[in-house]
Coordinates of N, CA, C and O in Angstrom, one line a residue:
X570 N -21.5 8.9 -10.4 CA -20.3 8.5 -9.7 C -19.3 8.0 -10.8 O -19.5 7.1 -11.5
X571 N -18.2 8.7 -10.7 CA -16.6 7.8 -11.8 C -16.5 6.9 -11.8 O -17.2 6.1 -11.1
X572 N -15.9 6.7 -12.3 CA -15.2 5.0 -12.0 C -14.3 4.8 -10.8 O -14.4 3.9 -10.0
X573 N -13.3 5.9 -10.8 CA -12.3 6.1 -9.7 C -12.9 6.2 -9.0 O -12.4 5.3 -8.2
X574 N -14.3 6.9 -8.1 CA -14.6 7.0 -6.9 C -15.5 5.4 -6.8 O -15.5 4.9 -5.6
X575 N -16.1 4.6 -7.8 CA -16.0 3.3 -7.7 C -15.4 2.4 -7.0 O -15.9 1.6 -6.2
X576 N -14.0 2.6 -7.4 CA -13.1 1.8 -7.1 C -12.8 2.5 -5.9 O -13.0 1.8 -4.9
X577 N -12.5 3.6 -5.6 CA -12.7 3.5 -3.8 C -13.4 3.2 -3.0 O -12.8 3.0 -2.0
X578 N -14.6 2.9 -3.2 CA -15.1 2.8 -2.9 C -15.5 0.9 -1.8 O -15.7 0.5 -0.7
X579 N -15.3 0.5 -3.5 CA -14.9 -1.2 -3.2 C -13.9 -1.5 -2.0 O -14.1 -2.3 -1.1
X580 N -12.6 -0.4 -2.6 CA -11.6 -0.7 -2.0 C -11.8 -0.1 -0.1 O -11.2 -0.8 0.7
X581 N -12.4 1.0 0.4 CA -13.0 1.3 1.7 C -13.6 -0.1 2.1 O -13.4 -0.5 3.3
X582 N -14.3 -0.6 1.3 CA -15.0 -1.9 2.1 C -14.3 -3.1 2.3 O -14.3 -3.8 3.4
X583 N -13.7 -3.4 1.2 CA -12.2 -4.0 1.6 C -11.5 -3.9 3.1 O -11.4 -4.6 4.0
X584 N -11.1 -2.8 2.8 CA -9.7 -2.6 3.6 C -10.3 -1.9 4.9 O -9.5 -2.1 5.8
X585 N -11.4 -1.3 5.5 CA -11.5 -0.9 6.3 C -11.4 1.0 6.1 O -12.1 1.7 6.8
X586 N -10.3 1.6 5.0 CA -10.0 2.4 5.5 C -11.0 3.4 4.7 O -11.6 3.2 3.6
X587 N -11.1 4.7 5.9 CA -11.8 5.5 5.2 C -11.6 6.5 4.1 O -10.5 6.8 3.9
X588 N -12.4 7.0 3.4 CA -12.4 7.6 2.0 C -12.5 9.1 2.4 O -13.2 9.5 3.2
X589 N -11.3 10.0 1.4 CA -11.3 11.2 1.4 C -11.3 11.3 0.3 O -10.6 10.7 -0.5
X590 N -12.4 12.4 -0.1 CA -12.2 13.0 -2.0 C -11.2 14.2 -1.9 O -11.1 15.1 -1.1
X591 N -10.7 13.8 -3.1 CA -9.9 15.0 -3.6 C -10.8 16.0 -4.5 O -11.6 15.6 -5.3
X592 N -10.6 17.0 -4.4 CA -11.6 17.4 -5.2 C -11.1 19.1 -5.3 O -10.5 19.7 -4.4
X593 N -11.3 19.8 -6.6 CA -10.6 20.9 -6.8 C -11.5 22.0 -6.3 O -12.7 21.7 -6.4
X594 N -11.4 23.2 -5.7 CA -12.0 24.4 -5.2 C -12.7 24.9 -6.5 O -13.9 25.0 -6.1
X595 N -12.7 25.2 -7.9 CA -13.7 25.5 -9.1 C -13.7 24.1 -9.7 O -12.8 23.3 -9.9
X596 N -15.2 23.9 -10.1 CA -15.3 22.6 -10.6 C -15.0 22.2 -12.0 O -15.4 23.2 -12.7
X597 N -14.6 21.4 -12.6 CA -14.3 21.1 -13.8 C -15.6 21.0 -14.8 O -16.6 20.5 -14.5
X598 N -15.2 21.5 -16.1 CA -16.5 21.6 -17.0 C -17.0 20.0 -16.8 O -16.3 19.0 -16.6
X599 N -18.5 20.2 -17.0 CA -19.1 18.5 -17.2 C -18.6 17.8 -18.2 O -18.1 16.7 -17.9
X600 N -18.5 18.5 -20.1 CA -18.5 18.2 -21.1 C -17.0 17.3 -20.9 O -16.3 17.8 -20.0
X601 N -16.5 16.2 -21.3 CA -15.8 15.1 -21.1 C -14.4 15.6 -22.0 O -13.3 15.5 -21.6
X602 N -15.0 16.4 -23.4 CA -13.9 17.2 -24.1 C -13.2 18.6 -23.5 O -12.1 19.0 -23.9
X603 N -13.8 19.1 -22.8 CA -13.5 20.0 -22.5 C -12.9 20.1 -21.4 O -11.9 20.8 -21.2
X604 N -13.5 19.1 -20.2 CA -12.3 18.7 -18.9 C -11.2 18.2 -19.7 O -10.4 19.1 -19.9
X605 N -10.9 17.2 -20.3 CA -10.0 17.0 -21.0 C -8.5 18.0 -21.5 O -7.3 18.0 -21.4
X606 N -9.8 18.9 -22.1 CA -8.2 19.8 -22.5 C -7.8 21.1 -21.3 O -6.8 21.9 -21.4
X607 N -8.5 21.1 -20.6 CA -8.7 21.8 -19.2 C -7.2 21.0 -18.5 O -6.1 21.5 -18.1
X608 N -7.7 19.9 -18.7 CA -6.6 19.2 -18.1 C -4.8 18.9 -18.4 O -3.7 18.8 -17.8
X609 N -5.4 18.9 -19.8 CA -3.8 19.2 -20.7 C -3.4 20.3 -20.6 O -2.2 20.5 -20.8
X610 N -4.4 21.6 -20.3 CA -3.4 22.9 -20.1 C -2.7 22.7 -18.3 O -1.5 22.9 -18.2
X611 N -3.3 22.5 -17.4 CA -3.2 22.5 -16.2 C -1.6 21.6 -16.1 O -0.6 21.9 -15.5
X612 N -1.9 20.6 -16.8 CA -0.7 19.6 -16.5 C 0.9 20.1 -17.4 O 2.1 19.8 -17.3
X613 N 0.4 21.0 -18.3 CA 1.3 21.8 -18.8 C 2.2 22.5 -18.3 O 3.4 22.5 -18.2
X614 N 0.9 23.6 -17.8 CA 1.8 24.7 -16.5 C 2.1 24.3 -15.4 O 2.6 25.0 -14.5
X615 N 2.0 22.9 -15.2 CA 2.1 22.9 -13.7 C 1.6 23.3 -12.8 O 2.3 23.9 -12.0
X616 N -0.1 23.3 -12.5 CA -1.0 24.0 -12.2 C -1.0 23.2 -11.0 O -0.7 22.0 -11.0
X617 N -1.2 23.9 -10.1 CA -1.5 23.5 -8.2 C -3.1 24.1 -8.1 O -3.2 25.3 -7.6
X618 N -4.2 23.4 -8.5 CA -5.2 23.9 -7.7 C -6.2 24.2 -6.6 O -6.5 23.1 -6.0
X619 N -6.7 25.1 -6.3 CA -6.5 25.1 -4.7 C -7.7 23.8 -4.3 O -8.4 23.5 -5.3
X620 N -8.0 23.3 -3.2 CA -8.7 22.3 -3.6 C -10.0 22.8 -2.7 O -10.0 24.0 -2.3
X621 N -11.1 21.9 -2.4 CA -12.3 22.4 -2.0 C -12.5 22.1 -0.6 O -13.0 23.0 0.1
X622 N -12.1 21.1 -0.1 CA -11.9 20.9 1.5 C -10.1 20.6 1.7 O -9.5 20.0 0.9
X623 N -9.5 21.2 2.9 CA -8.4 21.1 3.8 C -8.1 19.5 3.7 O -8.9 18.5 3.5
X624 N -6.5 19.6 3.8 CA -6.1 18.3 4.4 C -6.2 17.7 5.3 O -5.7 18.1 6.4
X625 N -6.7 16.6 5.4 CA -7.1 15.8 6.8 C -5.8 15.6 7.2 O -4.8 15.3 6.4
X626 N -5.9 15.7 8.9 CA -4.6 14.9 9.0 C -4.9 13.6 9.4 O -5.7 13.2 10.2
X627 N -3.4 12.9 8.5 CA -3.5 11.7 8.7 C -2.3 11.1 9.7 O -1.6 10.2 9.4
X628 N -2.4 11.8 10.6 CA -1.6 11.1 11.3 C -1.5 9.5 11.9 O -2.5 9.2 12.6
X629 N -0.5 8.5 11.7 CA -1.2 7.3 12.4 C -1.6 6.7 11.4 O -2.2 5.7 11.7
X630 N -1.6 6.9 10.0 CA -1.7 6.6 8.8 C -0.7 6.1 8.3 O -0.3 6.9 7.5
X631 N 0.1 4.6 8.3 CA 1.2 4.0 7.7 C 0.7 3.8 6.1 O 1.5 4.1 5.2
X632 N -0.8 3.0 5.8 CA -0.3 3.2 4.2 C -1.9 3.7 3.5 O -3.0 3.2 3.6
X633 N -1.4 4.9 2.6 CA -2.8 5.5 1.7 C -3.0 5.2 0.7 O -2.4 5.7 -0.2
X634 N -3.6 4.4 0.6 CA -4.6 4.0 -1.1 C -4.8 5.4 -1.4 O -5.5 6.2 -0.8
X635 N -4.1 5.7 -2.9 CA -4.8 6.6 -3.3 C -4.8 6.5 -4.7 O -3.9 6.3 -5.5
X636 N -6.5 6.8 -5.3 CA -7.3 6.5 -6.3 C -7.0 8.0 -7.0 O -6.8 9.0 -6.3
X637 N -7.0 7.9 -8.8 CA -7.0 8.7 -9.6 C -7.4 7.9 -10.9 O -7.3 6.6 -11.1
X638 N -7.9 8.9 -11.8 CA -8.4 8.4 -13.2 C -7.0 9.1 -13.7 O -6.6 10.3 -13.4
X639 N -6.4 8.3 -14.4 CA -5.4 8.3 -15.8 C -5.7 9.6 -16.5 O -6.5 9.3 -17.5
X640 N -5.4 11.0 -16.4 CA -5.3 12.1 -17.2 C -4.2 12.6 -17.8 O -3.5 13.4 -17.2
X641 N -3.8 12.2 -19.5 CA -2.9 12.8 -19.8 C -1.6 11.9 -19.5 O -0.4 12.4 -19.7
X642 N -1.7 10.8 -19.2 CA -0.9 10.0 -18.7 C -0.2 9.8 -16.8 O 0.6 9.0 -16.4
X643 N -0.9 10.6 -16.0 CA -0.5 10.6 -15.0 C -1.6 11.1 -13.9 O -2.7 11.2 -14.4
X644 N -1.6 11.4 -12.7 CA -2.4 12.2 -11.8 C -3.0 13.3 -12.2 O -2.3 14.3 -12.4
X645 N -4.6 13.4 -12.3 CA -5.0 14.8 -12.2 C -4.3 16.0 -11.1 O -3.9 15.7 -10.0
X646 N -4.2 17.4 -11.7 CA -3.5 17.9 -10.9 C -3.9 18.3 -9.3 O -3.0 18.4 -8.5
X647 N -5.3 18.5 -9.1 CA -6.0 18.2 -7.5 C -4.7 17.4 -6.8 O -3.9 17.8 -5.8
X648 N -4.6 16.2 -7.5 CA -4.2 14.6 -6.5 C -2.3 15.5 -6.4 O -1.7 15.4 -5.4
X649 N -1.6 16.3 -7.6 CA -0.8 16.7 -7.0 C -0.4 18.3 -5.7 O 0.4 18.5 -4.8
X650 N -1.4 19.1 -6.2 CA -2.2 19.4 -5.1 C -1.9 19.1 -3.5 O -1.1 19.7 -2.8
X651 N -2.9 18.1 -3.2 CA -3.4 17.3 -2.4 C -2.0 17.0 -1.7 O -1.7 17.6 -0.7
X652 N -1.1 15.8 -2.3 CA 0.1 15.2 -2.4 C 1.3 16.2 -1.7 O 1.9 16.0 -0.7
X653 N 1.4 17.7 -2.7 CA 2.3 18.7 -2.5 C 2.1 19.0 -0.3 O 2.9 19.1 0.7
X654 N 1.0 19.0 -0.4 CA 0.3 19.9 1.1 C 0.4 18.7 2.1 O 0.4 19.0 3.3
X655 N 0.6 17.3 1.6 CA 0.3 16.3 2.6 C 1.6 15.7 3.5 O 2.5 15.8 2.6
X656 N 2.1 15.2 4.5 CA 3.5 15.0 5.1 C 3.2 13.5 4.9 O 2.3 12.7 5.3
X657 N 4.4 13.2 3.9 CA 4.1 11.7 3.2 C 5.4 11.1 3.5 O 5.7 10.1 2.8
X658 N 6.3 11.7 4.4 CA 7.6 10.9 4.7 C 7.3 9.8 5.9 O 6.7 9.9 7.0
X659 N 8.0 8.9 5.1 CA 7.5 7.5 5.9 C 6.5 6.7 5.9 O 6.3 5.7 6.6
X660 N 5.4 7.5 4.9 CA 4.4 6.5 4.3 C 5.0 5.8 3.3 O 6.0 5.9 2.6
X661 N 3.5 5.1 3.4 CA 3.5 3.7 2.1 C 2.2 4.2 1.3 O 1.0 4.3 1.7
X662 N 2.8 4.5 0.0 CA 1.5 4.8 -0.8 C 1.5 4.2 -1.6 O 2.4 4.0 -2.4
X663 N -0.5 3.4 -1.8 CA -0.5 2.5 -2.7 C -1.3 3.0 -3.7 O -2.5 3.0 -3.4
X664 N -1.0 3.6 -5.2 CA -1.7 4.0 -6.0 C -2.7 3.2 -6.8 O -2.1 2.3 -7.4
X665 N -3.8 3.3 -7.1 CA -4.4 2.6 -8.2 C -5.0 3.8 -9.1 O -4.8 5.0 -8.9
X666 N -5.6 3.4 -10.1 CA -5.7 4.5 -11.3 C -6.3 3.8 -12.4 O -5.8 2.9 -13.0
X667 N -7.6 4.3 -12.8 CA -8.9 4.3 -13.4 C -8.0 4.8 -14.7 O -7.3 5.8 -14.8
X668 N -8.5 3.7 -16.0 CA -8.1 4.2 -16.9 C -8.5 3.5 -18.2 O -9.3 2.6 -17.9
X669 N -8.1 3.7 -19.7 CA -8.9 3.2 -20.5 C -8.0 2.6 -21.3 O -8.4 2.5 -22.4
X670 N -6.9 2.0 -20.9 CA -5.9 1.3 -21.8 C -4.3 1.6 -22.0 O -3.4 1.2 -22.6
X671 N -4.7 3.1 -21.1 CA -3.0 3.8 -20.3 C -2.7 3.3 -19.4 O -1.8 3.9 -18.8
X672 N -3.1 2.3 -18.9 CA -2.5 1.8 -17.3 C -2.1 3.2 -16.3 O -2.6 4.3 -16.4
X673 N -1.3 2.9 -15.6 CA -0.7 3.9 -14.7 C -0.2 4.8 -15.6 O -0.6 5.9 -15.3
X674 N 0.5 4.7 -16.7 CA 1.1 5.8 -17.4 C 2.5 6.5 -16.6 O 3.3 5.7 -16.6
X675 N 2.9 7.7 -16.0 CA 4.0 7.8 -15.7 C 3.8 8.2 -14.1 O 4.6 8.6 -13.3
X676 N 2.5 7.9 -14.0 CA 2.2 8.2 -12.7 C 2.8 8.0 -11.0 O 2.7 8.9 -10.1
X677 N 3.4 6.8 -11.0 CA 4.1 6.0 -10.8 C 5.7 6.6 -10.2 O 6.1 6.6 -9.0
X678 N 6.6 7.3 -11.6 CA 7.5 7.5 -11.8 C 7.1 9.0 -10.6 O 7.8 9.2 -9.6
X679 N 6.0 10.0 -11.1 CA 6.2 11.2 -10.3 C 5.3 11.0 -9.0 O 4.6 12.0 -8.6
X680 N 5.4 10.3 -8.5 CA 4.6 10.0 -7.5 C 6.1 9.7 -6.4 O 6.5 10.1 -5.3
X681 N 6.6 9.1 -7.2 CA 8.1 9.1 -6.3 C 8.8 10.2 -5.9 O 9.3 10.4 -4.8
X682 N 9.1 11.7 -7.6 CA 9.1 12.2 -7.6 C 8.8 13.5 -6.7 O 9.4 14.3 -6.0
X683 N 7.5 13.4 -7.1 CA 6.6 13.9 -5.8 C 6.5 14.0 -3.9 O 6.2 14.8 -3.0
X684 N 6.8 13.0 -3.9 CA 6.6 12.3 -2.8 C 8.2 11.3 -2.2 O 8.2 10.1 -1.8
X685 N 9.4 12.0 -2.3 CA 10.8 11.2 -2.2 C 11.0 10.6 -1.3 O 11.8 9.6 -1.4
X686 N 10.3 11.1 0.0 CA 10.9 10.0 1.5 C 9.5 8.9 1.6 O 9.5 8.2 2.6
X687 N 8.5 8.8 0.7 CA 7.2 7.9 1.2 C 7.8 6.2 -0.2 O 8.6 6.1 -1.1
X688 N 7.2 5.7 0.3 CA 7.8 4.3 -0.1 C 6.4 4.0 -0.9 O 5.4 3.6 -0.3
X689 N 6.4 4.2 -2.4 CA 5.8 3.7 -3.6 C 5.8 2.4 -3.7 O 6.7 1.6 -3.8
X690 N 4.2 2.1 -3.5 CA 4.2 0.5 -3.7 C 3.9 0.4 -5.1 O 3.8 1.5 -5.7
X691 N 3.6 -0.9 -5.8 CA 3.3 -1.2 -6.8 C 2.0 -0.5 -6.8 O 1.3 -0.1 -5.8
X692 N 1.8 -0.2 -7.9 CA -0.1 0.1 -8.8 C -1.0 -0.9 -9.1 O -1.0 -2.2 -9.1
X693 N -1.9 -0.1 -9.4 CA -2.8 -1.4 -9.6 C -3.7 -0.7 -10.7 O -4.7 -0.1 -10.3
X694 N -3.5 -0.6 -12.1 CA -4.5 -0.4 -12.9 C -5.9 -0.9 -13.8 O -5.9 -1.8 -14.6
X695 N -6.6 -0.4 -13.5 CA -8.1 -0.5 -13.6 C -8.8 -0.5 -14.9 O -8.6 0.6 -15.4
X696 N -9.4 -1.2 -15.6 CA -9.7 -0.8 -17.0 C -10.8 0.2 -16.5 O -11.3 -0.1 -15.4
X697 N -11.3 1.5 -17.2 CA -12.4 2.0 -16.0 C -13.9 1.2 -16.4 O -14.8 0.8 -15.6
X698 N -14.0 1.2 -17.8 CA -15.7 0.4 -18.0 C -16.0 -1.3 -17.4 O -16.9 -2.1 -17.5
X699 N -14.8 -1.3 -16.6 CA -14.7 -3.2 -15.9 C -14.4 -2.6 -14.8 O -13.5 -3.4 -14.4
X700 N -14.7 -1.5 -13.7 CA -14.6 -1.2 -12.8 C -15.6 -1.9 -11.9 O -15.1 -2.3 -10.8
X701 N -16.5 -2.2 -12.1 CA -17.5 -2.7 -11.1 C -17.5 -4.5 -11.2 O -18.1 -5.3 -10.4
X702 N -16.5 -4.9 -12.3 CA -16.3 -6.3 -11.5 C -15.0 -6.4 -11.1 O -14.6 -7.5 -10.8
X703 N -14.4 -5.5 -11.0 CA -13.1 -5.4 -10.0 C -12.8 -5.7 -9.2 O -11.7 -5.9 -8.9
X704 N -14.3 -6.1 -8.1 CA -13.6 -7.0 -6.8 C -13.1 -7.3 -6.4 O -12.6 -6.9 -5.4
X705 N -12.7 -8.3 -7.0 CA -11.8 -9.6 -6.7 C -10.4 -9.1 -7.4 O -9.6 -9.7 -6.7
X706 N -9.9 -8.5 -8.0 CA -8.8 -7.6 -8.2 C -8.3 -7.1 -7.3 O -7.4 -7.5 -6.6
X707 N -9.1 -5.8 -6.9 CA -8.8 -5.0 -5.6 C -8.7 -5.7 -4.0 O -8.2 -5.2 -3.0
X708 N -9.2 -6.6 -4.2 CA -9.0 -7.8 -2.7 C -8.1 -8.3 -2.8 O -7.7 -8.7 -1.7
X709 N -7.4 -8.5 -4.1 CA -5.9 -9.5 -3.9 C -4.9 -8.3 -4.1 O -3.8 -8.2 -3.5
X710 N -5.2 -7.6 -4.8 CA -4.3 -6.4 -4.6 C -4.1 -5.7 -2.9 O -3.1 -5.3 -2.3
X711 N -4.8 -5.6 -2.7 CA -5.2 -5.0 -1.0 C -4.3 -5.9 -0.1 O -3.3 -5.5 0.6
X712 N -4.6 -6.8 -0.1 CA -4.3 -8.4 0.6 C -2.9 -8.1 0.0 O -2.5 -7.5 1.0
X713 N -2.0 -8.2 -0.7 CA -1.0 -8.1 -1.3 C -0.1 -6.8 -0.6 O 1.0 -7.0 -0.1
X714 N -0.6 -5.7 -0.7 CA 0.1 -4.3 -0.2 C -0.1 -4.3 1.2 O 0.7 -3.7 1.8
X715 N -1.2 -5.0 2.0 CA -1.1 -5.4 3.5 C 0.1 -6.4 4.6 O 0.8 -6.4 5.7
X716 N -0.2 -7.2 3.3 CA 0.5 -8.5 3.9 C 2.1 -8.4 4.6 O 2.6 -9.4 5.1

């Protein structure tokens, strides 16, 4: 298990809400170097890949936590993907993002981009090897984007 699906994980028990993986239709190499540069080409071209299960609808859904690991400085491309296909006007999307000393990175910035009528809440960045004492992070953060 990632770190990012970690921290969803926490954060489902938290909040109540349920967990959907993003996840791409061909799987990414295991080797850590080689997803890596898999990923620097993808984010290059602007790659949309197709993903492995359909969009849920979320209808009745006012705000999505939505978890990513820090690639390249921003969303793996799945999560824009995912994002592109999903009807996000007039949500509240709350990003967090698993990472190793990039914080959010510009993620943030194209997420708005991405996503122009849904209302970007603050982030919440994750160191990813201190993911599992996050708790208490993700609870005040949660509690915070609720309130």
């Amino acid at each position: 298990m990632g770190n990012t699906e970690v921290a969803a994980k926490k954060l489902s028990e938290i909040t109540g809400a349920p967990l959907v993986r993003i996840e791409q239709a061909e799987s990414y190499p295991e080797d850590y170097h080689k997803l890596t540069e898999v990923a620097k080409k993808e984010l290059k071209a602007g790659v949309r890949p197709a993903l492995k299960s359909g969009i849920p609808d979320m209808t009745g859904v006012d705000t999505l936590f939505l978890g990513y690991p820090n690639w390249w400085g921003t969303m793996p491309m799945p999560v824009w993907t995912f994002l592109h296909a999903l009807p996000t006007a007039g949500k509240a999307i709350a990003p967090f993002c698993t990472n190793e000393g990039s914080g959010m990175g510009r993620s943030e910035k194209d997420l708005r981009a991405l996503c122009p009528s849904a209302n970007i809440l603050p982030g919440l960045p994750i160191i990813g090897h201190k993911v599992h004492e996050a708790e208490a992070l993700l609870r005040k953060w949660a509690r915070d984007i609720l309130a």
